[in-house]
Tab-separated table of N, CA and C and ligand atoms in Angstrom:
chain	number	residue	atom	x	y	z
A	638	UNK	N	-18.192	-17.429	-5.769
A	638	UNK	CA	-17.827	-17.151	-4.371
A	638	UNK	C	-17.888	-15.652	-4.080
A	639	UNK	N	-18.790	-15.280	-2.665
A	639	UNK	CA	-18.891	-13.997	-2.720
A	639	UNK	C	-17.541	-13.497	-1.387
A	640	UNK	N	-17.212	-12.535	-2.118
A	640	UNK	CA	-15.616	-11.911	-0.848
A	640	UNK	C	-16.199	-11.432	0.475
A	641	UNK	N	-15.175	-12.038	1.803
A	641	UNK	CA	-15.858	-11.927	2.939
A	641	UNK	C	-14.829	-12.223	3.638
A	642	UNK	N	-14.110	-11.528	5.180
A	642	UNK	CA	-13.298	-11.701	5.879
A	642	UNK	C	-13.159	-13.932	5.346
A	643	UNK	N	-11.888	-14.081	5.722
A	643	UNK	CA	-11.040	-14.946	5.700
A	643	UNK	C	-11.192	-15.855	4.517
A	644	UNK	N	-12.000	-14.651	3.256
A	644	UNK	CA	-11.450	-15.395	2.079
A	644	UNK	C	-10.205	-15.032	1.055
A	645	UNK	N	-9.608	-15.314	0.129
A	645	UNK	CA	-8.779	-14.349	-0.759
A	645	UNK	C	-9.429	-13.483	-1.949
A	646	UNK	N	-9.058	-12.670	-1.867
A	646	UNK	CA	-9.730	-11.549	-3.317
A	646	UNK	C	-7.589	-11.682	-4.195
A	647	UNK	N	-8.229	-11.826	-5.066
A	647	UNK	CA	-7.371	-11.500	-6.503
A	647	UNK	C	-7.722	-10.832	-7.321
A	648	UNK	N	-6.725	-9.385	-7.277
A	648	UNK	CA	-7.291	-8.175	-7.939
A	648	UNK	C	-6.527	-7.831	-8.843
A	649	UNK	N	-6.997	-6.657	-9.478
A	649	UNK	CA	-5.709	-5.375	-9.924
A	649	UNK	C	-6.508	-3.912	-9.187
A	650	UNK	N	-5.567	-3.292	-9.167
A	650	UNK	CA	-6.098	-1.799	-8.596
A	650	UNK	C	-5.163	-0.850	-9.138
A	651	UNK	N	-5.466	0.511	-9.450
A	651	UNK	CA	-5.331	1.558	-9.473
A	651	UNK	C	-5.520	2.680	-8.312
A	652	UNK	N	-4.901	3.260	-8.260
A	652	UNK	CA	-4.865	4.340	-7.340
A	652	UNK	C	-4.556	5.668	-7.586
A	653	UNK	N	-5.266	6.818	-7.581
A	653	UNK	CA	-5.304	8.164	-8.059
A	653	UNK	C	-5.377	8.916	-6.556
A	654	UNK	N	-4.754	10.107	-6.886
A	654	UNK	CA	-5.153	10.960	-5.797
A	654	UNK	C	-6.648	11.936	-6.585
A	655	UNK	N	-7.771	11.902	-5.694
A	655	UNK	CA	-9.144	12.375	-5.576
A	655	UNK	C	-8.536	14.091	-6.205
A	656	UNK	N	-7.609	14.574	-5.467
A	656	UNK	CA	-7.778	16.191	-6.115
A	656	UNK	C	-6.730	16.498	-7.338
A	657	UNK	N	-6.055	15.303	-7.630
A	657	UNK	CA	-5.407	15.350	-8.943
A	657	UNK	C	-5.832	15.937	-9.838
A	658	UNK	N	-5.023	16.276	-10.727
A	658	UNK	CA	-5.911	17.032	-11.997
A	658	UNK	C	-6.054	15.997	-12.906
A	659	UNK	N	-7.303	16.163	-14.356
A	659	UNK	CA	-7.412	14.949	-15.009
A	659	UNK	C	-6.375	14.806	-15.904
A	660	UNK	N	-6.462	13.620	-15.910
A	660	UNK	CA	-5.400	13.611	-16.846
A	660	UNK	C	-3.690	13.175	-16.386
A	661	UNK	N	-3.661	13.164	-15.396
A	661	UNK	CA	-2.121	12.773	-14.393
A	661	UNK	C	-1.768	11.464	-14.027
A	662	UNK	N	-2.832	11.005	-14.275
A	662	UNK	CA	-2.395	9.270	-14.358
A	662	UNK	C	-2.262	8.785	-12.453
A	663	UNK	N	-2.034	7.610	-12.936
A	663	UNK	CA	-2.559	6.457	-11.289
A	663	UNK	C	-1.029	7.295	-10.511
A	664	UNK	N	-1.131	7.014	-8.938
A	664	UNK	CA	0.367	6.936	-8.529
A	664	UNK	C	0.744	5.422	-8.086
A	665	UNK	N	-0.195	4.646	-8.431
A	665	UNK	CA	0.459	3.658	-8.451
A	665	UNK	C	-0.817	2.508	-9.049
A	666	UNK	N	-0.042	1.912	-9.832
A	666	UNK	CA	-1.026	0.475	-10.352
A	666	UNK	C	-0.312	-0.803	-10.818
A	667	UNK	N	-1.438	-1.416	-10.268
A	667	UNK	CA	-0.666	-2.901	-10.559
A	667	UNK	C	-1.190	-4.183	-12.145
A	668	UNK	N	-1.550	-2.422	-12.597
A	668	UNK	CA	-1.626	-3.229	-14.236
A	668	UNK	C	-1.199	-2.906	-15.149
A	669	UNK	N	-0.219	-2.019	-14.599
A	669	UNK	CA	1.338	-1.595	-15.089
A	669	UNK	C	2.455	-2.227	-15.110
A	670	UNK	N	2.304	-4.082	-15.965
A	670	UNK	CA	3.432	-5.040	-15.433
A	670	UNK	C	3.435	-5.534	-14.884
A	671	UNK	N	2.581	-5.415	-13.939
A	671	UNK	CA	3.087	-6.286	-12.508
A	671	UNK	C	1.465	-7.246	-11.980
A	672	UNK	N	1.662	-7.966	-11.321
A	672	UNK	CA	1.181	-9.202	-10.831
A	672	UNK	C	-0.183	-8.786	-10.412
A	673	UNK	N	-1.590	-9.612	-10.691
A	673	UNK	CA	-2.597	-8.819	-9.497
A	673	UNK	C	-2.507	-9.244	-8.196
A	674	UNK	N	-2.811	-8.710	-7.235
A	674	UNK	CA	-2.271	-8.725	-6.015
A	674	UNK	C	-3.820	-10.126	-5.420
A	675	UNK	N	-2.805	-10.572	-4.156
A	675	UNK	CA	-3.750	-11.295	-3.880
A	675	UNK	C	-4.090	-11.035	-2.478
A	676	UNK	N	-4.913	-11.390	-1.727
A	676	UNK	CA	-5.180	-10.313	-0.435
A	676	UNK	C	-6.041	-11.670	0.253
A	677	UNK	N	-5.118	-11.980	1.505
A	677	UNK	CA	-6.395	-12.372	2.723
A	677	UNK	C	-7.403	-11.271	3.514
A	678	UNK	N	-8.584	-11.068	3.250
A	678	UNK	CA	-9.207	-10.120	3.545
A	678	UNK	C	-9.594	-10.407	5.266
A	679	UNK	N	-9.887	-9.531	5.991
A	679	UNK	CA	-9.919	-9.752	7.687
A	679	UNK	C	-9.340	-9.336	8.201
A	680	UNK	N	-7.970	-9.206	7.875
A	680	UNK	CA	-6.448	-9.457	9.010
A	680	UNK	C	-5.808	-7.982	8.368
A	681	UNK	N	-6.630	-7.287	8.245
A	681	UNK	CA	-6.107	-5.613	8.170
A	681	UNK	C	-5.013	-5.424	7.453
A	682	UNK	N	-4.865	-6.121	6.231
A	682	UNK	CA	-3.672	-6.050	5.406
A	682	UNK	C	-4.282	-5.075	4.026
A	683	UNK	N	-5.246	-4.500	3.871
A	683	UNK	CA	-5.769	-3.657	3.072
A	683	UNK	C	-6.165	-2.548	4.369
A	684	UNK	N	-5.923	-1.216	3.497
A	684	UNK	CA	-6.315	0.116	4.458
A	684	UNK	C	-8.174	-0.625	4.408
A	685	UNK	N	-8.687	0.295	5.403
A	685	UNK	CA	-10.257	0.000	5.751
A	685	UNK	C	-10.953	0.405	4.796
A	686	UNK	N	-10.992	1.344	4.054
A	686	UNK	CA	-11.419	2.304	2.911
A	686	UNK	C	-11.645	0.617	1.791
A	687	UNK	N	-10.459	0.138	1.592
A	687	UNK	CA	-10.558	-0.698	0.214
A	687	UNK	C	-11.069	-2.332	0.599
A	688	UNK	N	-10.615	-2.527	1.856
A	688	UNK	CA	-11.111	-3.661	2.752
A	688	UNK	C	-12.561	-3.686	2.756
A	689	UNK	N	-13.204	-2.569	3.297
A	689	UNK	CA	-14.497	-2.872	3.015
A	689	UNK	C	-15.499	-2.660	1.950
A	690	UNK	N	-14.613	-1.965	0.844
A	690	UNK	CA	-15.387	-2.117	-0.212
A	690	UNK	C	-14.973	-3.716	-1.118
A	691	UNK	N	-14.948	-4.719	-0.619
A	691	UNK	CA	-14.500	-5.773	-0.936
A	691	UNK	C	-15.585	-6.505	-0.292
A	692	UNK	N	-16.270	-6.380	0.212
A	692	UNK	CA	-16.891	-7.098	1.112
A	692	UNK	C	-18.373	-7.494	-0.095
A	693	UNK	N	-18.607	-8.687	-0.619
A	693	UNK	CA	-19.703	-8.696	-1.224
A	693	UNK	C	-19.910	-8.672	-2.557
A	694	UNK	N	-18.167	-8.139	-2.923
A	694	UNK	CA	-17.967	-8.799	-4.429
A	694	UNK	C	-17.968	-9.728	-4.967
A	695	UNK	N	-17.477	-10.253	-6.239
A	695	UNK	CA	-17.422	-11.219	-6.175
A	695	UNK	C	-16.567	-11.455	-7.994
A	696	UNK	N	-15.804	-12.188	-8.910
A	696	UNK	CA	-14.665	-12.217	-9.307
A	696	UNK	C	-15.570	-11.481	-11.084
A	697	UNK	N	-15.308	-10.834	-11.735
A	697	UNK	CA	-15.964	-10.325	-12.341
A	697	UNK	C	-15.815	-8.332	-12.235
A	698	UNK	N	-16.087	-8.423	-11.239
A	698	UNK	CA	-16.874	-6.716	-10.708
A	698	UNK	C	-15.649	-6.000	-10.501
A	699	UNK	N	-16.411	-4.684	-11.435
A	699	UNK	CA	-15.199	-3.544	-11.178
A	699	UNK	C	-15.987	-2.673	-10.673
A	700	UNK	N	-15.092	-1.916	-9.760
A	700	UNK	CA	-15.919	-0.580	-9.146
A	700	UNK	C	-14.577	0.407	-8.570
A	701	UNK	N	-15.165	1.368	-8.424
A	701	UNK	CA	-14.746	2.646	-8.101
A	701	UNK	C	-14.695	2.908	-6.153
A	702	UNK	N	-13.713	3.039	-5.833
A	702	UNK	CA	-14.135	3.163	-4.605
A	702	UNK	C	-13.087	4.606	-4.167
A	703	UNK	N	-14.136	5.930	-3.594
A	703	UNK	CA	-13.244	6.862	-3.197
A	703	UNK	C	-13.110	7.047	-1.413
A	704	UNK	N	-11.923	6.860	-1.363
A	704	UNK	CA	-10.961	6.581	0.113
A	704	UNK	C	-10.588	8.124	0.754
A	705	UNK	N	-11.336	8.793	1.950
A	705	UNK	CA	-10.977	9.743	2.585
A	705	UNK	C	-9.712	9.140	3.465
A	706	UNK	N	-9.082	10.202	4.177
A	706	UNK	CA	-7.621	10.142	4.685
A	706	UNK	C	-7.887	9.341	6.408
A	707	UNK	N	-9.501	9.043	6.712
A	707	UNK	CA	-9.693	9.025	7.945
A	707	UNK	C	-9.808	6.973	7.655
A	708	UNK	N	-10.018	6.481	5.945
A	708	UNK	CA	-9.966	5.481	5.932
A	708	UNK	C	-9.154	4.803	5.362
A	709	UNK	N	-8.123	6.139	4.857
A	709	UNK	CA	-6.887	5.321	3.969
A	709	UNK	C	-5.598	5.514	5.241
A	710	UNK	N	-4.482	6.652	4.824
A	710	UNK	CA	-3.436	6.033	5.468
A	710	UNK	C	-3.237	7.174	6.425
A	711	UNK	N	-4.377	8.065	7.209
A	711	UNK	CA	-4.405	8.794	7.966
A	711	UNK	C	-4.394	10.242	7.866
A	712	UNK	N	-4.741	10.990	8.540
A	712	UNK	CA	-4.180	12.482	8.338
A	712	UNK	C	-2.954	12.756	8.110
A	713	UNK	N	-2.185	13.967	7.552
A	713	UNK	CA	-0.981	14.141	7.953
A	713	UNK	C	-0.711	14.551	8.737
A	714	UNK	N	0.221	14.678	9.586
A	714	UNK	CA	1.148	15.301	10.455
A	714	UNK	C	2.448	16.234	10.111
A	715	UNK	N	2.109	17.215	10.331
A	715	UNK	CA	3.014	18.108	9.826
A	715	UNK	C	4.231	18.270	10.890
A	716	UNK	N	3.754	17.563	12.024
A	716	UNK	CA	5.483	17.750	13.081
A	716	UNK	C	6.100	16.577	13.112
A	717	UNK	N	5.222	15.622	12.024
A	717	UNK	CA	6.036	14.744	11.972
A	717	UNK	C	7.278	14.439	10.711
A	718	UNK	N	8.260	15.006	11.706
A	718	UNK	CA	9.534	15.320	10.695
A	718	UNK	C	10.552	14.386	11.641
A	719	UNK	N	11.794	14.266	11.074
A	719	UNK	CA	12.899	14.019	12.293
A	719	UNK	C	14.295	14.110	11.255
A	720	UNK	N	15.442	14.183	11.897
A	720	UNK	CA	16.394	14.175	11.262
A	720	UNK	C	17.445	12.753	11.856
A	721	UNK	N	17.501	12.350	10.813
A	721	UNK	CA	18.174	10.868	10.621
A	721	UNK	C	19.981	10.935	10.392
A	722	UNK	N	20.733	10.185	10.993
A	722	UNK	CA	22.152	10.115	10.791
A	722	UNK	C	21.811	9.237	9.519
A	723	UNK	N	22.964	9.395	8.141
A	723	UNK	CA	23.145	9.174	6.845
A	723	UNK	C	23.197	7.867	6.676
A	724	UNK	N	23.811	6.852	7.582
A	724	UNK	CA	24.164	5.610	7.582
A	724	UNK	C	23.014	4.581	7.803
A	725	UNK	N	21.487	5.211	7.942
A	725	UNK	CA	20.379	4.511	8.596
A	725	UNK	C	20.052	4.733	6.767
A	726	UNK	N	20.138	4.951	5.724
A	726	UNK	CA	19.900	4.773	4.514
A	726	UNK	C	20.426	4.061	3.828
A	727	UNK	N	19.910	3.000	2.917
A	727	UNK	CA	20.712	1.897	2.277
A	727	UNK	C	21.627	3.106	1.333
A	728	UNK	N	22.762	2.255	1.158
A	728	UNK	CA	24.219	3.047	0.349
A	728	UNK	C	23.539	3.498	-0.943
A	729	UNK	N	22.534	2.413	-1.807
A	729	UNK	CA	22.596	2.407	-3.458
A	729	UNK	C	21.643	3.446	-3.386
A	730	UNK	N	20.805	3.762	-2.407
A	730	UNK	CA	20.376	4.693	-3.193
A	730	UNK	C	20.723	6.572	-3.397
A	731	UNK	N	19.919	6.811	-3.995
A	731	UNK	CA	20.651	7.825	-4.542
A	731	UNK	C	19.408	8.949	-3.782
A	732	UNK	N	19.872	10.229	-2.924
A	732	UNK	CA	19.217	10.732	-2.194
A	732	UNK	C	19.139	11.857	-2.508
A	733	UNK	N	17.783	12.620	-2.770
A	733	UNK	CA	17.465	13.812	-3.356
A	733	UNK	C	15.992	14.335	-2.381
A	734	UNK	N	15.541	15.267	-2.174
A	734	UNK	CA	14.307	15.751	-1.980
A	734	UNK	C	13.491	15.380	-2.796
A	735	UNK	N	12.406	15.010	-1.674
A	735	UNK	CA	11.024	14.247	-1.984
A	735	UNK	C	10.815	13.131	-2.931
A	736	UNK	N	12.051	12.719	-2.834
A	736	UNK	CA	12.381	10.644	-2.769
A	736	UNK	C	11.961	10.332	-1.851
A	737	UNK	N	11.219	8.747	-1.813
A	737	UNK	CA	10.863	7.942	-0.894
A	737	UNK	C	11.277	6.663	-0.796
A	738	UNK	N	12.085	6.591	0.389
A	738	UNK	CA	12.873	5.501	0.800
A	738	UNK	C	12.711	4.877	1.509
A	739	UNK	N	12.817	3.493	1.414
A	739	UNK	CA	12.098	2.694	2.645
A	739	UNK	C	13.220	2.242	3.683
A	740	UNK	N	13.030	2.269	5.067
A	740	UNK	CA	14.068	2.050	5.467
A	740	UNK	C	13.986	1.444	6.427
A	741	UNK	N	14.407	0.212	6.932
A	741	UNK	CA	14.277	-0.830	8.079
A	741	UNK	C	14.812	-0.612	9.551
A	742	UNK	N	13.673	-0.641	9.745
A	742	UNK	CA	13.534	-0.193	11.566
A	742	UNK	C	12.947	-1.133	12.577
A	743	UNK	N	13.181	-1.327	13.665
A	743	UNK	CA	12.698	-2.853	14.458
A	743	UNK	C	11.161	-3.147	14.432
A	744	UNK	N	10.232	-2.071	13.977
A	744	UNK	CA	8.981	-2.238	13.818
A	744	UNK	C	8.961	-2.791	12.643
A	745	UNK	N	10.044	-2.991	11.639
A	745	UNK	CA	9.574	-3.163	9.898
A	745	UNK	C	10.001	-2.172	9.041
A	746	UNK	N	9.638	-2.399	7.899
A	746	UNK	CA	10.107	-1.117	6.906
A	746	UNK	C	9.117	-0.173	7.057
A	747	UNK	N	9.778	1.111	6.989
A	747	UNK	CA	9.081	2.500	6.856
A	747	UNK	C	9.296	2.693	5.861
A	748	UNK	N	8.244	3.793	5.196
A	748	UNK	CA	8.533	4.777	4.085
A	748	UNK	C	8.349	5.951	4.803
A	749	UNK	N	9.798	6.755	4.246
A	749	UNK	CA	9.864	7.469	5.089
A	749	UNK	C	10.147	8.856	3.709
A	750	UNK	N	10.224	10.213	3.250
A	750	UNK	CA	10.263	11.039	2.229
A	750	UNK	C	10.678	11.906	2.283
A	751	UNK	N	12.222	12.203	1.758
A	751	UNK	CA	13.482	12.814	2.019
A	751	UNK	C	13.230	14.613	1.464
A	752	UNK	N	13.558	15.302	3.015
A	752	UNK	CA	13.139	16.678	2.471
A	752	UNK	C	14.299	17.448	2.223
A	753	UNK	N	15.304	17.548	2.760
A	753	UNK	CA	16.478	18.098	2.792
A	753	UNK	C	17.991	17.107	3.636
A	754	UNK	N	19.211	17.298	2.598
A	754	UNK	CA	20.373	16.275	2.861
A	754	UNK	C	21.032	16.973	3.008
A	755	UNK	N	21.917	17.109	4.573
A	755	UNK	CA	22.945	17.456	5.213
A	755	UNK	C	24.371	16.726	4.761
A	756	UNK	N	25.438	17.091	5.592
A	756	UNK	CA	26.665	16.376	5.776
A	756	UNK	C	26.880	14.833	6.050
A	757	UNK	N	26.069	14.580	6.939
A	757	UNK	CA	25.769	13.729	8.087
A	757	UNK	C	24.404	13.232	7.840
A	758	UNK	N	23.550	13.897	8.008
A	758	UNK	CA	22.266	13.768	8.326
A	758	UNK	C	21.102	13.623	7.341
A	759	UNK	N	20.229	13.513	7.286
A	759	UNK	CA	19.065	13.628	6.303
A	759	UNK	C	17.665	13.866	6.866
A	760	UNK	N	16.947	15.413	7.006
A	760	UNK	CA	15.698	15.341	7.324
A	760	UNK	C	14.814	14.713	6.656
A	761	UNK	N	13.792	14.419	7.282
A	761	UNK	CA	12.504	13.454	6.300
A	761	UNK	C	11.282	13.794	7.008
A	762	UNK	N	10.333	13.633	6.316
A	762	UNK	CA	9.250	13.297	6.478
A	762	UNK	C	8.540	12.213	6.685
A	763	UNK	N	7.955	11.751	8.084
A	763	UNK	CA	7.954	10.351	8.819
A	763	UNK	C	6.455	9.642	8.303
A	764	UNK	N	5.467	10.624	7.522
A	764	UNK	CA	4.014	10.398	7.158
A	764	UNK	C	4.401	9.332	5.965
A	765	UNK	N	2.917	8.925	5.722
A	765	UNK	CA	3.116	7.658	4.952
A	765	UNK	C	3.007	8.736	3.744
A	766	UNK	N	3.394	8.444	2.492
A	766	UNK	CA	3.203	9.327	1.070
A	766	UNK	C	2.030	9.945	0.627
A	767	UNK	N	0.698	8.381	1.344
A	767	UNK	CA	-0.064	8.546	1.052
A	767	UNK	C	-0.912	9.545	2.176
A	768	UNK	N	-0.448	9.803	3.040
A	768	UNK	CA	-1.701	10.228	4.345
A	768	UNK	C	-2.209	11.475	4.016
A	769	UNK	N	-3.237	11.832	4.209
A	769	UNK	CA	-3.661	13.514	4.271
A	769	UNK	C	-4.040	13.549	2.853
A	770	UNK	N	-4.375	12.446	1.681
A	770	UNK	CA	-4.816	12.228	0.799
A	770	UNK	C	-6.501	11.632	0.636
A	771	UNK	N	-7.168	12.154	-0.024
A	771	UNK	CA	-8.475	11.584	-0.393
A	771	UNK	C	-7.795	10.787	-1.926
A	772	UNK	N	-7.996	9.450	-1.909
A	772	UNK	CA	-7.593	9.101	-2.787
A	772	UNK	C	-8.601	8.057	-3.375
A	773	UNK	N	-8.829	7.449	-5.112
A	773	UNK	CA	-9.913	6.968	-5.652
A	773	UNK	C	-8.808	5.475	-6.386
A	774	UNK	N	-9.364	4.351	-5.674
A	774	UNK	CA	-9.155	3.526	-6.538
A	774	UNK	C	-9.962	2.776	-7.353
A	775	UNK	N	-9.757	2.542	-8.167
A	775	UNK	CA	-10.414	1.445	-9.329
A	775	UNK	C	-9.907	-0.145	-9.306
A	776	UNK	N	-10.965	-0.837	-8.943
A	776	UNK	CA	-10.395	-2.244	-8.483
A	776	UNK	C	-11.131	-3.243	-9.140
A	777	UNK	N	-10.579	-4.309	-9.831
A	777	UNK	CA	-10.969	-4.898	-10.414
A	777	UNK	C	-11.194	-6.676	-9.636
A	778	UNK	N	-11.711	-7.549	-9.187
A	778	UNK	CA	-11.921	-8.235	-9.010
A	778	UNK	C	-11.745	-9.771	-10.138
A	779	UNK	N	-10.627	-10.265	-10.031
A	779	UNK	CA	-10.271	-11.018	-10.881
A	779	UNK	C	-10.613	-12.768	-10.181
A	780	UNK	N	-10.516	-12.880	-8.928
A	780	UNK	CA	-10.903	-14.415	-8.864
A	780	UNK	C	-11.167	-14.049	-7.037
A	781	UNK	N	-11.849	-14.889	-7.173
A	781	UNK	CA	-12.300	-15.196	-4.999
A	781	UNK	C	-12.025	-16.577	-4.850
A	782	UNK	N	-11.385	-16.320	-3.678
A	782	UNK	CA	-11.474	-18.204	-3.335
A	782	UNK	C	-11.310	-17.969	-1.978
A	783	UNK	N	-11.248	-19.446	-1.281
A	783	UNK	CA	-11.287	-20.042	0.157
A	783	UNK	C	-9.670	-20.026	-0.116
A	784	UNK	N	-9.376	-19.236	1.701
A	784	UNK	CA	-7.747	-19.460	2.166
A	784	UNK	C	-7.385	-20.731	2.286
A	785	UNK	N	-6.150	-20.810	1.998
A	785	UNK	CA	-5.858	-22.484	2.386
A	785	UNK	C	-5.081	-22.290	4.360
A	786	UNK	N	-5.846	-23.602	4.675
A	786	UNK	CA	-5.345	-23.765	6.088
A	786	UNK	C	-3.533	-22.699	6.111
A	787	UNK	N	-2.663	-22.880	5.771
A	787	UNK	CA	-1.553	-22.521	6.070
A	787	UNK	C	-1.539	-20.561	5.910
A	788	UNK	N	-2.469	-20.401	4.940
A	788	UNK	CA	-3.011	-18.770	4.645
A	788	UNK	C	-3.163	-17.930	5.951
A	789	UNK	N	-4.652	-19.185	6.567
A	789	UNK	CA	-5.456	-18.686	7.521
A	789	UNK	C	-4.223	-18.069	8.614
A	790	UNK	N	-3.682	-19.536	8.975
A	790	UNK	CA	-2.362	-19.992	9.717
A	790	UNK	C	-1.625	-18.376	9.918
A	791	UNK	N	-1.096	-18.416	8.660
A	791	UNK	CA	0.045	-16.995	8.715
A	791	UNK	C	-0.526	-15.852	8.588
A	792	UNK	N	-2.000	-15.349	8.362
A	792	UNK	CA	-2.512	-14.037	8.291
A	792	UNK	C	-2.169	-13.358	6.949
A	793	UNK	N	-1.807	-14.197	5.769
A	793	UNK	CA	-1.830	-13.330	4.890
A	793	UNK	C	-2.204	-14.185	3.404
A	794	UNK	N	-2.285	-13.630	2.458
A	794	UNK	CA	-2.100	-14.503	1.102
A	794	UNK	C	-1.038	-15.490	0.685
A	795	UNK	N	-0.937	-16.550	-0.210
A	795	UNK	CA	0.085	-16.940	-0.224
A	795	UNK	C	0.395	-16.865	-1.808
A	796	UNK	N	-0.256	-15.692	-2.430
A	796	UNK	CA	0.056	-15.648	-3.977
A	796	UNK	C	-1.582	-16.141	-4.764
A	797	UNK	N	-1.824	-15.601	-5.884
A	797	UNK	CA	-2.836	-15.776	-6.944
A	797	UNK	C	-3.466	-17.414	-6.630
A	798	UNK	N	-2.491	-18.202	-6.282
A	798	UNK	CA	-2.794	-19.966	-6.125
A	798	UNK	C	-3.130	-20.382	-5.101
A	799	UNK	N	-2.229	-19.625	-4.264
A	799	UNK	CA	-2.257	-19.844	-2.761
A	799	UNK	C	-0.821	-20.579	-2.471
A	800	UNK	N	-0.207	-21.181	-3.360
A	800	UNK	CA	0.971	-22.296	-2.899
A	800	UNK	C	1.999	-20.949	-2.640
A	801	UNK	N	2.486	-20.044	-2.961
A	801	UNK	CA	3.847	-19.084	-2.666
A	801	UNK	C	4.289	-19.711	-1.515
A	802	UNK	N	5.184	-19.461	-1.184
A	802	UNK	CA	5.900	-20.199	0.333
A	802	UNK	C	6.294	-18.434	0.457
A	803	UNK	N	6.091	-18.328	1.856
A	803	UNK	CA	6.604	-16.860	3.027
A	803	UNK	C	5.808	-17.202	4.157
B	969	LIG	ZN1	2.966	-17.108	4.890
């Protein structure tokens, strides 16, 4: 099966930042323990950068794909700062500069990346971690298949099988 809007890709990926030095390792991968991810492709749930290098694979194929900031998670914004009252942060965690905390807002969770902690307050940084990054992932293609009706239905994966219930 070759990968193509409204099928599933089952991967693993790696992710490096492009001007890293060698040797510094992924900032994030999911073959570090954890599950390969499964992805309804179409429905803009992968940045565009990795979405369309998906297009035409097929379960087998590894490749390299390097992601400018105009196709991953945007430029940065440097005025985009704001200062937050203390109580909009879950209690457990523990708050330091340039931690990233996710924090639930009526749009959904943000990640949002703590620059300086007041009395009261906590400035942050409102950019995604990743934005204003050229970043290179390595993606591995582990299985393709057809969404199941209820997939299509909800716009997203429903797990490696497809059965997950969300
Ligand atoms: Zn669902």
């Amino acid at each position: 099966m070759i990968l193509e809007d409204g099928k599933v890709a089952i991967f693993h990926y790696s992710v490096s930042d492009a001007d890293a030095e060698t040797g510094s390792g992924p900032i994030e991968s999911s073959r570090e323990g954890k599950s390969p991810q499964a992805v309804l492709l179409g429905r803009g749930q992968l940045i565009p950068g990795v979405e369309g290098a998906m297009a035409g694979r097929t379960k087998g194929d590894r490749f390299i794909v390097r992601v400018e900031p105009e196709q991953g998670y945007g430029p940065r914004d440097p005025a985009a700062t704001g200062r937050l009252p203390k109580k909009y942060f879950p209690p457990k965690v523990r708050l330091q500069p340039g931690k990233t905390v996710v924090l639930s807002t009526r749009e959904g969770p943000r990640q949002v990346t703590v620059l300086k902690i007041g009395s009261s307050v906590v400035d942050v940084d409102l950019n995604h971690p990743l934005a204003g990054r050229t970043l290179v992932f390595d993606i591995e293609i582990l299985d393709a298949r057809d969404a199941t009706a209820d997939e299509i239905e909800h716009g997203h994966a429903h797990g490696v099988d497809g059965h997950a219930a969300h």
